[in-house]
mmCIF file of C-alpha atoms in Angstrom:
data_model
loop_
_atom_site.group_PDB
_atom_site.id
_atom_site.type_symbol
_atom_site.label_atom_id
_atom_site.label_comp_id
_atom_site.label_asym_id
_atom_site.label_seq_id
_atom_site.Cartn_x
_atom_site.Cartn_y
_atom_site.Cartn_z
ATOM 1 C CA MET X 1 86.000 106.455 90.715
ATOM 2 C CA PRO X 2 85.194 106.624 94.051
ATOM 3 C CA THR X 3 82.807 108.385 95.623
ATOM 4 C CA LYS X 4 84.311 111.228 97.937
ATOM 5 C CA THR X 5 82.331 109.754 100.511
ATOM 6 C CA ALA X 6 84.035 106.712 100.468
ATOM 7 C CA LEU X 7 87.500 108.261 99.603
ATOM 8 C CA ASP X 8 86.644 110.254 103.143
ATOM 9 C CA ALA X 9 86.264 107.235 104.366
ATOM 10 C CA LEU X 10 89.859 106.343 104.396
ATOM 11 C CA THR X 11 91.642 107.277 108.051
ATOM 12 C CA GLU X 12 95.049 108.958 107.479
ATOM 13 C CA LYS X 13 97.049 105.630 108.101
ATOM 14 C CA GLU X 14 95.108 104.636 105.483
ATOM 15 C CA LYS X 15 96.164 107.089 102.751
ATOM 16 C CA GLN X 16 99.295 107.312 103.964
ATOM 17 C CA THR X 17 99.702 102.817 102.798
ATOM 18 C CA LEU X 18 98.244 103.481 99.569
ATOM 19 C CA ARG X 19 100.938 106.733 98.746
ATOM 20 C CA LEU X 20 103.459 103.917 99.371
ATOM 21 C CA ILE X 21 101.902 101.038 97.289
ATOM 22 C CA VAL X 22 101.193 103.985 94.286
ATOM 23 C CA ARG X 23 104.806 103.903 94.051
ATOM 24 C CA GLY X 24 105.832 100.687 94.012
ATOM 25 C CA HIS X 25 106.199 99.286 97.383
ATOM 26 C CA ASP X 26 104.547 96.110 98.113
ATOM 27 C CA ALA X 27 102.814 94.965 101.289
ATOM 28 C CA LYS X 28 106.161 93.606 103.522
ATOM 29 C CA SER X 29 108.248 96.600 101.859
ATOM 30 C CA VAL X 30 105.776 99.441 103.147
ATOM 31 C CA ALA X 31 106.002 97.588 106.532
ATOM 32 C CA VAL X 32 109.621 97.738 106.889
ATOM 33 C CA THR X 33 109.049 101.397 105.797
ATOM 34 C CA LEU X 34 106.950 102.258 107.984
ATOM 35 C CA GLY X 35 108.083 100.641 111.281
ATOM 36 C CA LEU X 36 105.161 97.708 111.467
ATOM 37 C CA SER X 37 103.855 94.608 110.875
ATOM 38 C CA VAL X 38 103.343 92.940 107.432
ATOM 39 C CA HIS X 39 99.879 91.579 108.786
ATOM 40 C CA THR X 40 99.339 95.085 110.675
ATOM 41 C CA ILE X 41 99.745 96.264 106.453
ATOM 42 C CA ASN X 42 96.984 93.816 105.197
ATOM 43 C CA GLU X 43 95.197 94.351 107.498
ATOM 44 C CA ARG X 44 94.710 97.739 106.673
ATOM 45 C CA LEU X 45 94.590 97.687 103.040
ATOM 46 C CA ARG X 46 92.056 94.865 103.230
ATOM 47 C CA ASP X 47 90.387 97.443 104.878
ATOM 48 C CA VAL X 48 90.586 99.971 101.957
ATOM 49 C CA ARG X 49 89.665 97.203 99.365
ATOM 50 C CA ARG X 50 86.007 97.320 101.259
ATOM 51 C CA LYS X 51 85.697 101.078 101.772
ATOM 52 C CA LEU X 52 86.583 101.194 98.511
ATOM 53 C CA ALA X 53 84.831 98.469 96.960
ATOM 54 C CA VAL X 54 87.831 97.592 94.480
ATOM 55 C CA SER X 55 89.950 94.180 94.581
ATOM 56 C CA SER X 56 93.219 95.178 94.002
ATOM 57 C CA SER X 57 95.180 98.069 96.589
ATOM 58 C CA ARG X 58 96.952 99.170 93.509
ATOM 59 C CA GLU X 59 93.654 100.135 91.769
ATOM 60 C CA ALA X 60 92.990 102.175 95.505
ATOM 61 C CA ALA X 61 96.150 103.845 95.340
ATOM 62 C CA ARG X 62 95.817 104.813 92.050
ATOM 63 C CA MET X 63 91.929 106.086 92.887
ATOM 64 C CA LEU X 64 93.545 108.078 95.550
ATOM 65 C CA PHE X 65 96.514 109.770 93.472
ATOM 66 C CA GLU X 66 94.375 110.407 91.233
ATOM 67 C CA ALA X 67 91.756 112.028 93.331
ATOM 68 C CA GLU X 68 94.418 113.517 95.209
ATOM 69 C CA GLY X 69 95.216 115.281 91.534
ATOM 70 C CA ALA X 70 98.723 113.624 91.990
ATOM 71 C CA THR X 71 99.951 111.060 88.363
ATOM 72 C CA PRO X 72 101.635 107.140 89.606
ATOM 73 C CA GLU X 73 104.474 106.407 87.287
ATOM 74 C CA LYS X 74 105.248 103.042 86.696
ATOM 75 C CA LEU X 75 101.988 101.637 88.313
ATOM 76 C CA THR X 76 101.716 97.997 87.918
ATOM 77 C CA ASP X 77 98.217 95.788 88.982
ATOM 78 C CA ASN X 78 98.593 92.975 90.344
ATOM 79 C CA ARG X 79 95.019 91.990 91.768
ATOM 80 C CA ASN X 80 94.778 90.410 95.583
ATOM 81 C CA GLY X 81 98.294 88.781 94.962
ATOM 82 C CA ASP X 82 99.895 92.306 95.669
ATOM 83 C CA ASP X 83 98.730 92.027 99.538
ATOM 84 C CA ALA X 84 98.847 87.767 99.818
ATOM 85 C CA ALA X 85 102.458 87.076 98.766
ATOM 86 C CA ALA X 86 103.833 89.398 101.723
ATOM 87 C CA THR X 87 101.672 87.697 104.521
ATOM 88 C CA ALA X 88 104.209 84.537 104.743
ATOM 89 C CA ILE X 89 106.404 86.184 106.265
ATOM 90 C CA ASP X 90 106.183 88.894 109.239
ATOM 91 C CA VAL X 91 108.991 91.372 109.655
ATOM 92 C CA GLU X 92 108.083 92.306 112.683
ATOM 93 C CA THR X 93 105.372 92.699 115.408
ATOM 94 C CA ALA X 94 105.501 96.382 115.527
ATOM 95 C CA PRO X 95 102.006 98.413 117.261
ATOM 96 C CA ASP X 96 99.928 100.202 114.370
ATOM 97 C CA ASP X 97 101.459 103.642 115.610
ATOM 98 C CA GLY X 98 105.100 102.393 115.192
ATOM 99 C CA ALA X 99 107.469 103.438 117.992
ATOM 100 C CA GLY X 100 106.051 105.271 120.319
ATOM 101 C CA PRO X 101 103.269 107.931 120.705
ATOM 102 C CA ALA X 102 103.710 111.190 118.618
ATOM 103 C CA VAL X 103 101.658 114.154 117.795
ATOM 104 C CA ARG X 104 101.664 113.966 114.033
ATOM 105 C CA SER X 105 102.318 116.452 111.892
ATOM 106 C CA PRO X 106 102.376 116.162 108.041
ATOM 107 C CA ARG X 107 104.731 113.871 107.010
ATOM 108 C CA PHE X 108 107.318 114.279 103.980
ATOM 109 C CA TRP X 109 109.433 112.080 101.701
ATOM 110 C CA ILE X 110 111.996 113.307 100.297
ATOM 111 C CA GLY X 111 112.908 110.251 97.176
ATOM 112 C CA ALA X 112 116.176 109.503 95.109
ATOM 113 C CA LEU X 113 113.954 107.728 92.403
ATOM 114 C CA LEU X 114 110.760 109.325 91.902
ATOM 115 C CA MET X 115 109.618 113.313 92.431
ATOM 116 C CA THR X 116 105.565 113.307 93.035
ATOM 117 C CA LEU X 117 104.571 116.700 94.409
ATOM 118 C CA THR X 118 101.335 115.887 96.721
ATOM 119 C CA PHE X 119 100.176 118.519 99.242
ATOM 120 C CA GLY X 120 103.855 119.926 98.940
ATOM 121 C CA LEU X 121 105.517 116.577 99.539
ATOM 122 C CA LEU X 122 108.065 114.677 98.088
ATOM 123 C CA ALA X 123 108.181 111.112 97.165
ATOM 124 C CA LEU X 124 110.927 108.610 98.229
ATOM 125 C CA THR X 125 110.069 105.123 96.162
ATOM 126 C CA LEU X 126 112.236 102.412 97.331
ATOM 127 C CA THR X 127 111.809 99.280 94.861
ATOM 128 C CA PRO X 128 111.000 96.159 96.481
ATOM 129 C CA ALA X 129 113.798 93.103 96.315
ATOM 130 C CA THR X 130 112.978 89.764 95.735
ATOM 131 C CA VAL X 131 116.485 88.603 97.507
ATOM 132 C CA GLN X 132 116.467 89.037 101.565
ATOM 133 C CA THR X 133 119.932 88.363 102.107
ATOM 134 C CA PRO X 134 122.467 91.505 101.047
ATOM 135 C CA PRO X 135 124.623 91.236 98.276
ATOM 136 C CA PRO X 136 128.713 91.994 98.557
ATOM 137 C CA PRO X 137 128.985 95.696 99.221
ATOM 138 C CA PRO X 138 131.880 98.078 97.907
ATOM 139 C CA ALA X 139 135.018 96.821 98.619
ATOM 140 C CA THR X 140 135.734 100.212 100.840
ATOM 141 C CA ALA X 141 132.665 100.966 103.610
ATOM 142 C CA PRO X 142 132.322 104.047 104.876
ATOM 143 C CA ALA X 143 133.772 105.917 107.641
ATOM 144 C CA THR X 144 131.524 107.119 109.234
ATOM 145 C CA PRO X 145 128.742 104.784 110.686
ATOM 146 C CA ALA X 146 125.479 105.193 109.034
ATOM 147 C CA PRO X 147 123.710 106.285 112.385
ATOM 148 C CA GLU X 148 126.646 109.341 112.922
ATOM 149 C CA ALA X 149 125.860 110.224 108.774
ATOM 150 C CA ALA X 150 121.867 110.476 109.585
ATOM 151 C CA ARG X 151 122.488 112.639 112.445
ATOM 152 C CA ALA X 152 125.387 115.131 111.104
ATOM 153 C CA PHE X 153 122.358 115.335 107.953
ATOM 154 C CA LEU X 154 119.616 115.806 110.281
ATOM 155 C CA GLU X 155 121.499 118.560 112.315
ATOM 156 C CA LEU X 156 121.720 120.447 109.462
ATOM 157 C CA VAL X 157 118.440 120.324 108.076
ATOM 158 C CA ASP X 158 117.477 121.301 111.753
ATOM 159 C CA GLN X 159 119.971 124.659 111.312
ATOM 160 C CA GLY X 160 117.954 125.362 108.089
ATOM 161 C CA ARG X 161 121.369 125.030 106.206
ATOM 162 C CA TRP X 162 119.300 124.252 103.194
ATOM 163 C CA SER X 163 122.186 124.020 100.535
ATOM 164 C CA ASP X 164 124.644 122.339 102.936
ATOM 165 C CA SER X 165 122.310 119.235 103.952
ATOM 166 C CA TYR X 166 121.681 119.058 99.684
ATOM 167 C CA ARG X 167 124.711 118.000 99.101
ATOM 168 C CA ARG X 168 124.602 115.248 101.311
ATOM 169 C CA PHE X 169 121.817 113.748 98.649
ATOM 170 C CA GLY X 170 123.111 110.767 96.798
ATOM 171 C CA VAL X 171 123.295 111.840 92.764
ATOM 172 C CA ALA X 172 120.004 109.823 91.928
ATOM 173 C CA PHE X 173 117.561 112.487 94.010
ATOM 174 C CA ARG X 174 119.916 115.366 92.906
ATOM 175 C CA LYS X 175 119.530 114.882 89.384
ATOM 176 C CA LEU X 176 115.611 114.840 89.646
ATOM 177 C CA ASN X 177 115.535 117.178 92.516
ATOM 178 C CA THR X 178 116.864 120.748 92.425
ATOM 179 C CA GLU X 179 117.980 122.413 95.727
ATOM 180 C CA HIS X 180 115.672 124.773 95.158
ATOM 181 C CA VAL X 181 112.369 122.666 95.912
ATOM 182 C CA TRP X 182 114.616 120.322 98.868
ATOM 183 C CA ALA X 183 114.929 123.740 100.537
ATOM 184 C CA ASP X 184 111.328 125.416 99.547
ATOM 185 C CA VAL X 185 109.445 121.820 101.304
ATOM 186 C CA SER X 186 112.152 121.665 103.738
ATOM 187 C CA GLU X 187 111.191 125.461 104.719
ATOM 188 C CA LYS X 188 106.981 124.584 105.047
ATOM 189 C CA VAL X 189 107.464 121.153 106.696
ATOM 190 C CA ARG X 190 110.398 121.092 108.573
ATOM 191 C CA THR X 191 110.271 124.806 109.874
ATOM 192 C CA PRO X 192 107.276 124.875 112.030
ATOM 193 C CA LEU X 193 108.158 121.944 114.058
ATOM 194 C CA GLY X 194 110.096 124.277 115.623
ATOM 195 C CA PRO X 195 113.951 123.665 117.198
ATOM 196 C CA VAL X 196 115.110 120.089 118.263
ATOM 197 C CA VAL X 197 114.663 119.632 122.170
ATOM 198 C CA SER X 198 116.225 115.789 121.964
ATOM 199 C CA ARG X 199 116.970 113.526 119.378
ATOM 200 C CA THR X 200 117.605 109.727 120.515
ATOM 201 C CA LEU X 201 118.949 106.494 117.559
ATOM 202 C CA ILE X 202 116.130 104.022 117.547
ATOM 203 C CA GLY X 203 118.495 101.375 115.836
ATOM 204 C CA GLN X 204 119.023 100.755 112.047
ATOM 205 C CA GLU X 205 118.233 98.158 109.338
ATOM 206 C CA TYR X 206 119.036 97.231 106.827
ATOM 207 C CA VAL X 207 116.153 97.464 103.450
ATOM 208 C CA PRO X 208 116.646 94.932 100.769
ATOM 209 C CA ALA X 209 116.752 97.331 97.184
ATOM 210 C CA PRO X 210 118.710 97.232 94.272
ATOM 211 C CA PRO X 211 122.338 97.476 94.145
ATOM 212 C CA TYR X 212 123.457 97.099 97.180
ATOM 213 C CA GLY X 213 120.202 97.492 99.539
ATOM 214 C CA TYR X 214 119.839 100.453 102.105
ATOM 215 C CA ARG X 215 120.351 101.835 105.468
ATOM 216 C CA SER X 216 117.426 103.085 107.550
ATOM 217 C CA VAL X 217 118.050 105.168 110.413
ATOM 218 C CA LYS X 218 115.555 105.434 113.209
ATOM 219 C CA PHE X 219 115.250 108.171 115.535
ATOM 220 C CA ARG X 220 112.993 109.939 118.262
ATOM 221 C CA THR X 221 112.676 113.476 118.379
ATOM 222 C CA ARG X 222 111.355 115.841 120.374
ATOM 223 C CA TYR X 223 110.205 119.601 118.492
ATOM 224 C CA ALA X 224 109.721 122.289 120.504
ATOM 225 C CA LYS X 225 106.198 123.049 118.540
ATOM 226 C CA GLY X 226 106.159 119.980 116.265
ATOM 227 C CA GLY X 227 106.483 117.164 119.586
ATOM 228 C CA GLU X 228 107.382 113.727 119.317
ATOM 229 C CA GLN X 229 108.025 112.560 116.067
ATOM 230 C CA ILE X 230 109.724 109.211 114.223
ATOM 231 C CA GLU X 231 112.434 110.335 111.661
ATOM 232 C CA THR X 232 113.841 108.339 109.556
ATOM 233 C CA VAL X 233 116.736 108.616 106.999
ATOM 234 C CA MET X 234 117.368 106.519 104.304
ATOM 235 C CA LEU X 235 121.137 106.089 103.440
ATOM 236 C CA ASP X 236 123.016 105.020 100.307
ATOM 237 C CA GLN X 237 126.558 103.861 100.125
ATOM 238 C CA GLU X 238 128.002 105.738 97.065
ATOM 239 C CA ALA X 239 132.007 104.892 96.823
ATOM 240 C CA THR X 240 133.370 105.737 100.015
ATOM 241 C CA GLU X 241 130.607 108.033 101.935
ATOM 242 C CA TRP X 242 126.568 107.711 103.016
ATOM 243 C CA LYS X 243 124.540 109.431 100.563
ATOM 244 C CA VAL X 244 120.533 110.312 101.998
ATOM 245 C CA VAL X 245 118.227 109.081 99.645
ATOM 246 C CA GLY X 246 114.988 109.763 101.401
ATOM 247 C CA ILE X 247 113.618 110.566 104.809
ATOM 248 C CA THR X 248 110.686 110.817 106.791
ATOM 249 C CA VAL X 249 108.990 112.220 109.751
ATOM 250 C CA GLY X 250 105.872 111.825 111.476
#
């Protein structure tokens, strides 16, 4: 275990990256999730390994999670290669701070595949895929475009309608996370941000993950108390509807 001094030397951005690594992401999928370049993520992970004096990013991630009182699941340890494999393909070039300046508040993750209660947060895990071309989607596409479905979900959250917003989640999420857990976390994390002043669609992208990939829809949102944040809603198609499988605000 690293000393407390070594862990304290980690920046919040480095810790954020490690929390994704421990949940099964590699450098490339971390970059896609955070809207950064693979080069930026690999540089961040190299700094982490140096500070903690370890040779593996996943080992560093495990150390952080154990220190924070969480128990990582399905954690494999591919020493050194976990970052190197992704350096050949740079998904995009983006500033370290993502899309524009923001007043940073605690980031929360709501996920369909893994629930880890750490600092009162819920976790989103996307399994990295090796195939970059999306496989054939279900025969019938949703009638509502993904950005509209994401916006409708966020508006329910804005209004504190936890039950209604909970019904917008996918089946896998609801099997692992009760409505009570969702409402409790939302009340603690979303409510302090205050009312929405403005919300602008930044864009959407395909995230390779089984079975058909996810849609990641990003908004730039300004809150009355929380300042400007980047909201990311992850959507999966179930039958003819988009269902939410993850949300980040930060």
